[in-house]
Tab-separated table of C-alpha atoms in Angstrom:
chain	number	residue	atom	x	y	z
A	33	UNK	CA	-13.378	7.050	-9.838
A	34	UNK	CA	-12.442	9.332	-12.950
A	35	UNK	CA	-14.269	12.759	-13.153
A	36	UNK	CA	-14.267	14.989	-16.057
A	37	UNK	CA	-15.442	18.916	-15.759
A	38	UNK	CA	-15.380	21.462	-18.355
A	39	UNK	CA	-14.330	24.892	-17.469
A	40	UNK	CA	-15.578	27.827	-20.280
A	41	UNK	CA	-14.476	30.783	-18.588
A	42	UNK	CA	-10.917	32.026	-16.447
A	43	UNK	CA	-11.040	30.615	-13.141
A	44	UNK	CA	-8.487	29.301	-10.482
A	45	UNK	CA	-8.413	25.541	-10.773
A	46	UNK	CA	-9.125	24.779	-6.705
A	47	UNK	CA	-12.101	27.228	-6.883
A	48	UNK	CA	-13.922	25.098	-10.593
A	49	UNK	CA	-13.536	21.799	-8.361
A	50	UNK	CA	-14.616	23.807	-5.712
A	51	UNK	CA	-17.701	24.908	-7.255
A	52	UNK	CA	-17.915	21.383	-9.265
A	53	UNK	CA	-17.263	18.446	-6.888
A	54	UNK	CA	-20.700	18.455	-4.843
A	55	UNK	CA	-23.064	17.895	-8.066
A	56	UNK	CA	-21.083	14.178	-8.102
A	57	UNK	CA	-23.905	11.850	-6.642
A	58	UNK	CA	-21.206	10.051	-4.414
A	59	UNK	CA	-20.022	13.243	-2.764
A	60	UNK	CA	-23.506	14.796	-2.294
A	61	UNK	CA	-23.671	15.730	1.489
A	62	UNK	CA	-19.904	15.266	1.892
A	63	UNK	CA	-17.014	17.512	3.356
A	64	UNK	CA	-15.306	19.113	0.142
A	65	UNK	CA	-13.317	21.371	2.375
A	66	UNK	CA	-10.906	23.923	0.472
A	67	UNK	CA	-8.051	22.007	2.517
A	68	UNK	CA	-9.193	18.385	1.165
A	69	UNK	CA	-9.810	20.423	-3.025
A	70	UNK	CA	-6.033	21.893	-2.397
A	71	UNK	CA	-4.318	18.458	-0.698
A	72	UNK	CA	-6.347	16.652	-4.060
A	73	UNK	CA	-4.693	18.488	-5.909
A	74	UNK	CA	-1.161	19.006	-4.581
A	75	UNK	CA	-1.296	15.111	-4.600
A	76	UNK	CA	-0.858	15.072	-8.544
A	77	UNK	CA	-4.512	13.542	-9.111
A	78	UNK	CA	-6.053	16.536	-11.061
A	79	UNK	CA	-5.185	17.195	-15.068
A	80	UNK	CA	-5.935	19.699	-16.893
A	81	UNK	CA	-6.295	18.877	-20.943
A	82	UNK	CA	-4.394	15.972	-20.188
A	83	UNK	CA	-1.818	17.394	-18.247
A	84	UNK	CA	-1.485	16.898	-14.769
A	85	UNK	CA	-1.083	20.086	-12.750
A	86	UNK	CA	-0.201	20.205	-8.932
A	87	UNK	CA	-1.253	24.090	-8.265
A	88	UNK	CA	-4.067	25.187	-6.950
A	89	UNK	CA	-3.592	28.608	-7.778
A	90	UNK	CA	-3.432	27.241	-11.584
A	91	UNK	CA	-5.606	29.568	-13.801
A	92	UNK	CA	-7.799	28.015	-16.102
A	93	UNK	CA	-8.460	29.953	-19.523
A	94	UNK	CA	-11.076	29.573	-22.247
A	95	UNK	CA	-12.222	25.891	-22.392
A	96	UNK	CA	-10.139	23.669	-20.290
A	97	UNK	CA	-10.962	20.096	-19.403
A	98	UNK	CA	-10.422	19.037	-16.130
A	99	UNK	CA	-9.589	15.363	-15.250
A	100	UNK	CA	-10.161	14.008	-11.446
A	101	UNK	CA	-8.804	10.578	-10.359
A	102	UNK	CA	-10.718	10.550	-7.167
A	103	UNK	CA	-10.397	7.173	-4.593
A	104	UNK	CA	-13.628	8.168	-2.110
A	105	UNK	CA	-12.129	6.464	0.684
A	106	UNK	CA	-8.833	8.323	0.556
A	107	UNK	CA	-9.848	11.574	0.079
A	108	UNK	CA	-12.352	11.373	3.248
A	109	UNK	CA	-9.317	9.594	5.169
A	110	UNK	CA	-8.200	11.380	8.107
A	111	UNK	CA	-5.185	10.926	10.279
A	112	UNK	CA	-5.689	7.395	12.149
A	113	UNK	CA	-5.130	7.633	15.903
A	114	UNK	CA	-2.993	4.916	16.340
A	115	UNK	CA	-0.257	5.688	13.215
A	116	UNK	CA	3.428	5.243	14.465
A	117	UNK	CA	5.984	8.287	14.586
A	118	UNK	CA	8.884	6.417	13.010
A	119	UNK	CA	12.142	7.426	12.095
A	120	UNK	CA	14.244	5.264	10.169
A	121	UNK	CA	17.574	3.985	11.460
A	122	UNK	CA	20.264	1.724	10.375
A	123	UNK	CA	18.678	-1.287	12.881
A	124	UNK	CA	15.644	-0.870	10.082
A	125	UNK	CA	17.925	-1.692	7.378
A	126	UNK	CA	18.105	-4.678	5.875
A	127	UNK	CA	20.076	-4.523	2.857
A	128	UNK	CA	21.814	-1.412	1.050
A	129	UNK	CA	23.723	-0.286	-1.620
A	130	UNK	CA	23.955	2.379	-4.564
A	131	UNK	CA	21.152	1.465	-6.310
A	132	UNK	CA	18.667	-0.202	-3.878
A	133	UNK	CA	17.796	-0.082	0.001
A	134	UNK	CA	15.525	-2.723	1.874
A	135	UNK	CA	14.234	-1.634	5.105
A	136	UNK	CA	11.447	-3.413	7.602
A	137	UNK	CA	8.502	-1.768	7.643
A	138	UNK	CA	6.309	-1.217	10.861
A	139	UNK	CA	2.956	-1.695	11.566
A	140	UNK	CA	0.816	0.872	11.801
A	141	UNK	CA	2.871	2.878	9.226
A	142	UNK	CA	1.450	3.834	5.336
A	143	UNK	CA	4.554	3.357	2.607
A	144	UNK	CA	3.800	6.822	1.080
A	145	UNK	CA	2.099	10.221	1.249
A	146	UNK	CA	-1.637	10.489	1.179
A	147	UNK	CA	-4.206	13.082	-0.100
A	148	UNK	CA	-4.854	14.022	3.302
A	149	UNK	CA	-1.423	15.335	4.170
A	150	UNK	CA	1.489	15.769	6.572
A	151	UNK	CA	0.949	12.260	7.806
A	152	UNK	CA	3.498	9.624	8.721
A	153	UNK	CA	4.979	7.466	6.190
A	154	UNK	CA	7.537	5.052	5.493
A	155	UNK	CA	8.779	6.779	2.233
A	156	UNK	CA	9.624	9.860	3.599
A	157	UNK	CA	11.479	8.369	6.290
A	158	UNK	CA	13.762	6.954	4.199
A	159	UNK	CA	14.482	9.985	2.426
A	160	UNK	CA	15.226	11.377	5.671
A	161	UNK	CA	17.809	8.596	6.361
A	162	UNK	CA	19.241	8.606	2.878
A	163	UNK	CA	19.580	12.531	3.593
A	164	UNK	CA	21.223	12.306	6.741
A	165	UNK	CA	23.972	9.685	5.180
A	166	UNK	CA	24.546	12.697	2.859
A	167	UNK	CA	24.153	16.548	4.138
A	168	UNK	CA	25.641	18.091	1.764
A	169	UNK	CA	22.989	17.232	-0.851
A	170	UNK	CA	20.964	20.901	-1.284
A	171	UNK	CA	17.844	18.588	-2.336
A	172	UNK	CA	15.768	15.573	-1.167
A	173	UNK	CA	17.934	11.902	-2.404
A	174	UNK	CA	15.822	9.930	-4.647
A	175	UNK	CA	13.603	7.303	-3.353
A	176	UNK	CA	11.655	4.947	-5.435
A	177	UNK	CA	8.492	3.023	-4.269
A	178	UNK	CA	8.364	0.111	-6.859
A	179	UNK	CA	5.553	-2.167	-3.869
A	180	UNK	CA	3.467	-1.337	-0.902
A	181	UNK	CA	2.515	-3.346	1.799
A	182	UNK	CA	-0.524	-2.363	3.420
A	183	UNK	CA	-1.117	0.423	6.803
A	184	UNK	CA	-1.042	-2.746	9.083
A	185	UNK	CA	1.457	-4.885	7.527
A	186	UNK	CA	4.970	-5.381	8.821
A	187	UNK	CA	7.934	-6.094	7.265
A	188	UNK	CA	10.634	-6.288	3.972
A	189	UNK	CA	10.008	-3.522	1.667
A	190	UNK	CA	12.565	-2.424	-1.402
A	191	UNK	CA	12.842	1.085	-2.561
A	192	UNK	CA	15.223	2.199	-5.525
A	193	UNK	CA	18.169	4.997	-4.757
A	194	UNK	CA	18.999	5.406	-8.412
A	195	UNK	CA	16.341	5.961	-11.181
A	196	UNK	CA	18.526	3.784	-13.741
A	197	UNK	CA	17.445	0.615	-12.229
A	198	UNK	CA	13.725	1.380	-12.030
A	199	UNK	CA	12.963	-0.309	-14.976
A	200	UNK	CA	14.634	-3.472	-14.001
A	201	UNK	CA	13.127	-3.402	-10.635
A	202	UNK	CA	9.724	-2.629	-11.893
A	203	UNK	CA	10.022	-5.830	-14.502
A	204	UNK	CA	11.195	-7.793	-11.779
A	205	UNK	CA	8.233	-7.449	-9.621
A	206	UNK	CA	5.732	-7.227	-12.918
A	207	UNK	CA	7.411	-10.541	-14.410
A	208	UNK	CA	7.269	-12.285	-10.776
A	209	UNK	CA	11.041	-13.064	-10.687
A	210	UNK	CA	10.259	-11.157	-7.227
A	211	UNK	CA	9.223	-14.120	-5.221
A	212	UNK	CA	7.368	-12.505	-1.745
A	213	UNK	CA	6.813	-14.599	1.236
A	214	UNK	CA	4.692	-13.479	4.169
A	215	UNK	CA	3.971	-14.909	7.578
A	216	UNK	CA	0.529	-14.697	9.303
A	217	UNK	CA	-1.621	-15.602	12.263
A	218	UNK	CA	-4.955	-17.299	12.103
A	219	UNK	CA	-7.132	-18.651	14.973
A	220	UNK	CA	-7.426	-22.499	15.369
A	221	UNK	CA	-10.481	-22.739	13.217
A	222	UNK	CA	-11.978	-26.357	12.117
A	223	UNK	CA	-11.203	-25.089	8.378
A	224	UNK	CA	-7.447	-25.598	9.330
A	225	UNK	CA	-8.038	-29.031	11.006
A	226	UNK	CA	-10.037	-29.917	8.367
A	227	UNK	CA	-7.669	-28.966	6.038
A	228	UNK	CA	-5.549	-32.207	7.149
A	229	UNK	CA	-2.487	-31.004	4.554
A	230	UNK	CA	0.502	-29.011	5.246
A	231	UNK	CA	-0.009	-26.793	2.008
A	232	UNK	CA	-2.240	-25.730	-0.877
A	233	UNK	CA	-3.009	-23.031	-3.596
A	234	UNK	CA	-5.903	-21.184	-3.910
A	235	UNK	CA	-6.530	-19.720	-7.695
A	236	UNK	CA	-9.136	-17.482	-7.389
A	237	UNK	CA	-9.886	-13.907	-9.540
A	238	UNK	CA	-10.507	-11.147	-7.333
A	239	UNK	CA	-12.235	-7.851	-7.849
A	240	UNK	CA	-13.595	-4.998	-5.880
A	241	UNK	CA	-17.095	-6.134	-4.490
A	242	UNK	CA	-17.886	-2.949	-2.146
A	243	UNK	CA	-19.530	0.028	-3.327
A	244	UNK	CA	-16.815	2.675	-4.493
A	245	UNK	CA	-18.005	5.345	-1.614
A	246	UNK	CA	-17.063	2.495	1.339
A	247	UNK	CA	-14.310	0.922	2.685
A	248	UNK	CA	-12.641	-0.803	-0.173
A	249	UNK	CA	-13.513	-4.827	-0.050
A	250	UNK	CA	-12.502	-7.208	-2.540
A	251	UNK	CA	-13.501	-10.534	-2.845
A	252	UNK	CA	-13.969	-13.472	-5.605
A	253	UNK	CA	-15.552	-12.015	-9.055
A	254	UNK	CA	-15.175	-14.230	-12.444
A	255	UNK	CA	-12.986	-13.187	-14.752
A	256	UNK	CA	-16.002	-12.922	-17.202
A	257	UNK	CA	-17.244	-9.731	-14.781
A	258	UNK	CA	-13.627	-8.075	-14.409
A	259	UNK	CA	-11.964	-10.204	-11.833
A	260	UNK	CA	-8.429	-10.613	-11.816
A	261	UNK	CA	-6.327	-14.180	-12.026
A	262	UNK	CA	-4.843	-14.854	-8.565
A	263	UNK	CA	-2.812	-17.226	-7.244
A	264	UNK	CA	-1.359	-17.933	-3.588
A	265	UNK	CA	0.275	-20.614	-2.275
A	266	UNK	CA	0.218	-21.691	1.439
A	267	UNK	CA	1.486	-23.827	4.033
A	268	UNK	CA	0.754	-24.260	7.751
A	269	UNK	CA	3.663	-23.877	9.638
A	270	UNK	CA	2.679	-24.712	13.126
A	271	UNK	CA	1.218	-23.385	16.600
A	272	UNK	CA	2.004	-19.811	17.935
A	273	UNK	CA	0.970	-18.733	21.539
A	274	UNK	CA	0.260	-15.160	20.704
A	275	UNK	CA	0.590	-12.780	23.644
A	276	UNK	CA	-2.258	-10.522	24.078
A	277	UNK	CA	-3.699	-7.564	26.061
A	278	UNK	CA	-5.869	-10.471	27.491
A	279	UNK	CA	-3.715	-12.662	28.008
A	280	UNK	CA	-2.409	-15.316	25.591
A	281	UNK	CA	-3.977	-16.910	22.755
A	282	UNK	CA	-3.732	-19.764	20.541
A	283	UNK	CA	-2.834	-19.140	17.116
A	284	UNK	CA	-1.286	-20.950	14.209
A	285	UNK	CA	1.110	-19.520	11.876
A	286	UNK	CA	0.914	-19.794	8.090
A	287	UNK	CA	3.340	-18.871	4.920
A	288	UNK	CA	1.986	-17.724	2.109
A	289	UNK	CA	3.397	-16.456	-1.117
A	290	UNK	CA	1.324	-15.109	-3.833
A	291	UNK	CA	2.252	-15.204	-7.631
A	292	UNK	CA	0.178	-12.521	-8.529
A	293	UNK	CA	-0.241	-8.589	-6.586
A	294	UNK	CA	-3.882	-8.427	-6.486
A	295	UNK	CA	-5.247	-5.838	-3.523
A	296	UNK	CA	-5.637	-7.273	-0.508
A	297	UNK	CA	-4.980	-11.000	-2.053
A	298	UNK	CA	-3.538	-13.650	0.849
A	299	UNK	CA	-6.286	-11.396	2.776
A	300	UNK	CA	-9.000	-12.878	0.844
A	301	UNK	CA	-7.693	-16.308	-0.230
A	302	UNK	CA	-7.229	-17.095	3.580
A	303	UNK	CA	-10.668	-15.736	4.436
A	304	UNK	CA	-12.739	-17.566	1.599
A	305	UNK	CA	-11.152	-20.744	2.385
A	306	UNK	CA	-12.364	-20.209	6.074
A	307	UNK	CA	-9.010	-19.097	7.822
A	308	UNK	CA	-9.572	-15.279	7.965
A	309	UNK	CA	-6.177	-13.556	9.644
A	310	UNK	CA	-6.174	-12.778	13.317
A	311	UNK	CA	-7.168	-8.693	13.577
A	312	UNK	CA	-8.755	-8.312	9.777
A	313	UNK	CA	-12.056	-7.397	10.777
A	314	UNK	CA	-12.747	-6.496	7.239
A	315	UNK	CA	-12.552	-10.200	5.920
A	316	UNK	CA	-13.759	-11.760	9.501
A	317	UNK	CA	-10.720	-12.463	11.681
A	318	UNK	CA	-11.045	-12.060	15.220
A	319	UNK	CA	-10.353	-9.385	17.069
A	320	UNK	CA	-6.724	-8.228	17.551
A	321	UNK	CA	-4.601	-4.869	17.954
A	322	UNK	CA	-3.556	-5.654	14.230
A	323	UNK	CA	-4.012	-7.472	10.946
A	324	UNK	CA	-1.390	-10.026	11.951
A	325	UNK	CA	0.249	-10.268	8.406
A	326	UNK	CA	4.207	-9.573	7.741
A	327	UNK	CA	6.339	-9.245	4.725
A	328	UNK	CA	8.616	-11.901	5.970
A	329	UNK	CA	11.308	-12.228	2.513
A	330	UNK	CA	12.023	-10.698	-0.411
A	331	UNK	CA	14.063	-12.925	-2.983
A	332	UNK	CA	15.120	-11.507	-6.331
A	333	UNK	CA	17.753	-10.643	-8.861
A	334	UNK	CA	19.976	-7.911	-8.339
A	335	UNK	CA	18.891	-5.393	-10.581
A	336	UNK	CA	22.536	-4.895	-11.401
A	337	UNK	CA	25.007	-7.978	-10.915
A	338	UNK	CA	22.213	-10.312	-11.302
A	339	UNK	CA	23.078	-12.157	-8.457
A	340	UNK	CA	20.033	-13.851	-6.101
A	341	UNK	CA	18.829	-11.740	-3.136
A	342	UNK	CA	17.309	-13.280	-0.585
A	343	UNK	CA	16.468	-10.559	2.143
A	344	UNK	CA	14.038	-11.474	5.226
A	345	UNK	CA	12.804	-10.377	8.734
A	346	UNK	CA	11.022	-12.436	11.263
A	347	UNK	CA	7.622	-11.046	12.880
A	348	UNK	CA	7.752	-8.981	15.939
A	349	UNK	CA	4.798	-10.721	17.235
C-alpha cells in the first residue's frame, strides 16, 4: 500500500505520520504505536519529496510530501514465538568465496530485518560470521540478499560479499539462468494417485487474492486482471515416513522447480492441483509443526569464472 501526506508547516517527520496514519481506512482502530511510526521509518519505507529518509527526528519544512510504502501485515507483525536463535557457523556453509557465500537456511528463521525490529534473521547472521572471519574490519562486511525463501522454509540461500558482482547475480536470478529446486512433503491424497504420472507443469498466473489488511494469500488471477505468468515443474519422487509428535505419518515427497519467482508459487500450484504441502495451513495442508518445503539446490553460473554451480542440501526432516 503507497500513502501520500502533505505536510504545510515545520514538524518532526515521526510526529506528521503520527498525527496522519489513523485517518487511513485500513488502519482505523489499529495500534500506530510511536515504536511501530519510528521502526517504519528506520526501515527505509518513508520518503520525503522523493527522497527516502530513515530519521525520525527528520524536520519537515514548508510543504513537504511524504511517501509511505506500508505492507499491513508487516507492520502489525510481532515477534513469532517459535523463531530460532541461530548463529551461523561454518557446518551452515555451503559454498564460499570472495565474492559469494551459500549457507542453509533454517526453518523458522526470516532472511532479513523486519519493520518490527531486533528480531532474528538469517542476514544478520551472516554478517556476524563474515565479521568474525575478519576482526579487524571497524565496520559491518557487506552482505547482499539477491532471494528469500520464506519464515518456514529450509534450505540453500546465496548472498553476495562483494557489491561488483551484484549485477551479475541479480541478472542471473532475473534471466532464470538460476535454476532452484525444492523438496516437499504432501499427504497421500487421491489427487496424487490420480495423478498416475511421475511429473507435470502447472502454468498458472498468480496474484494476490486476500484483502491487503489480512494475511497475504495468493492464488490464480488471469493475466487480463493483473496476474502474473507462472510456471513450475514437478515430479513425485516417492514415499516418506515422516516422524511426528504423534507418531509417524505417511507422506510423499515431491521436487519442484519453478521458472518464474512469483510469492508463494510451488505453494499454490501444489494446492490448486489438490496436493496442498504438509503444515501450510494457509493453502490447506494438514496440520504439521512446519510448512514442509526446502530449498534443496541452487545451480548457476559463477558470477565471475562462469563456471556451473551446482550447490544443494538435503531436508532435515
Amino acid at each position: 500500500m503507497i500513502l501520500s501526506f502533505v505536510s504545510l508547516k515545520t514538524l518532526r517527520l515521526d510526529i506528521f505520520l503520527r498525527e496522519k496514519l489513523p485517518s487511513v481506512p485500513e488502519l482505523a482502530g489499529k495500534d500506530l504505536s510511536n515504536s511501530k511510526i519510528r521502526r517504519l521509518i528506520l526501515a527505509g519505507c518513508v520518503s520525503v519529496n522523493s527522497r527516502q529518509c530513515v530519521r525520525p527526528a527528520f524536520e519537515l519544512r514548508g510543504r513537504s510530501t511524504v511517501t509511505v510504502n506500508l505492507d499491513i501485515e508487516k507492520f502489525f507483525f510481532e515477534k513469532q514465538p517459535d523463531d530460532i536463535e541461530f548463529v551461523l557457523t561454518e557446518k551452515d556453509v555451503l559454498f564460499e568465496d570472495d565474492v559469494i557465500i551459500v549457507v542453509n537456511k533454517p526453518a523458522f528463521l526470516p532472511v532479513e530485518q523486519t519493520i518490527t525490529g531486533n528480531r532474528k534473521n538469517l542476514h544478520d547472521a551472516v554478517v556476524d560470521y563474515l565479521w568474525k572471519q575478519n576482526p579487524s574490519l571497524r565496520n559491518p562486511p557487506y552482505a547482499g540478499i539477491m532471494h528469500r525463501l520464506d519464515r518456514e522454509t529450509s534450505g540453500v540461500i546465496l548472498f553476495t560479499k562483494s557489491r561488483s558482482v551484484n549485477k551479475a547475480v541479480h541478472d542471473m536470478f532475473e534471466n532464470h539462468t538460476c535454476q532452484k529446486t525444492y523438496h516437499a512433503l504432501i499427504s497421500e491424497t487421491p489427487a496424487v494417485i490420480k495423478c498416475g504420472q511421475n511429473s507435470f507443469t502447472v502454468e498458472k498466473s498468480l496474484g494476490r487474492i486476500s484483502a491487503s489488511s489480512q494475511a497475504a494469500k495468493w492464488g490464480s488471477v488471469a493475466e487480463s486482471k493483473g496476474g502474473l505468468y507462472a510456471k513450475t515443474v514437478f515430479r513425485i519422487l516417492g514415499p516418506v515416513t515422516l516422524k511426528t509428535a504423534e507418531g509417524f505419518k505417511k507422506t510423499i515427497l515431491i521436487e519442484a522447480k519453478p521458472f518464474t519467482g512469483r510469492t508463494h508459487q510451488i505453494r499454490v500450484h501444489s494446492s490448486e492441483n489438490g496436493m496442498p504441502l504438509l503444515g501450510d495451513k494457509l493453502y490447506g495442508g494438514e496440520k504439521c509443526n512446519r510448512v514442509m518445503l526446502h530449498a534443496f539446490s541452487l545451480e548457476f553460473p559463477h558470477p565471475i569464472t562462469g563456471k556451473l554451480m551446482q550447490i544443494s542440501v538435503q531436508a532435515p526432516w
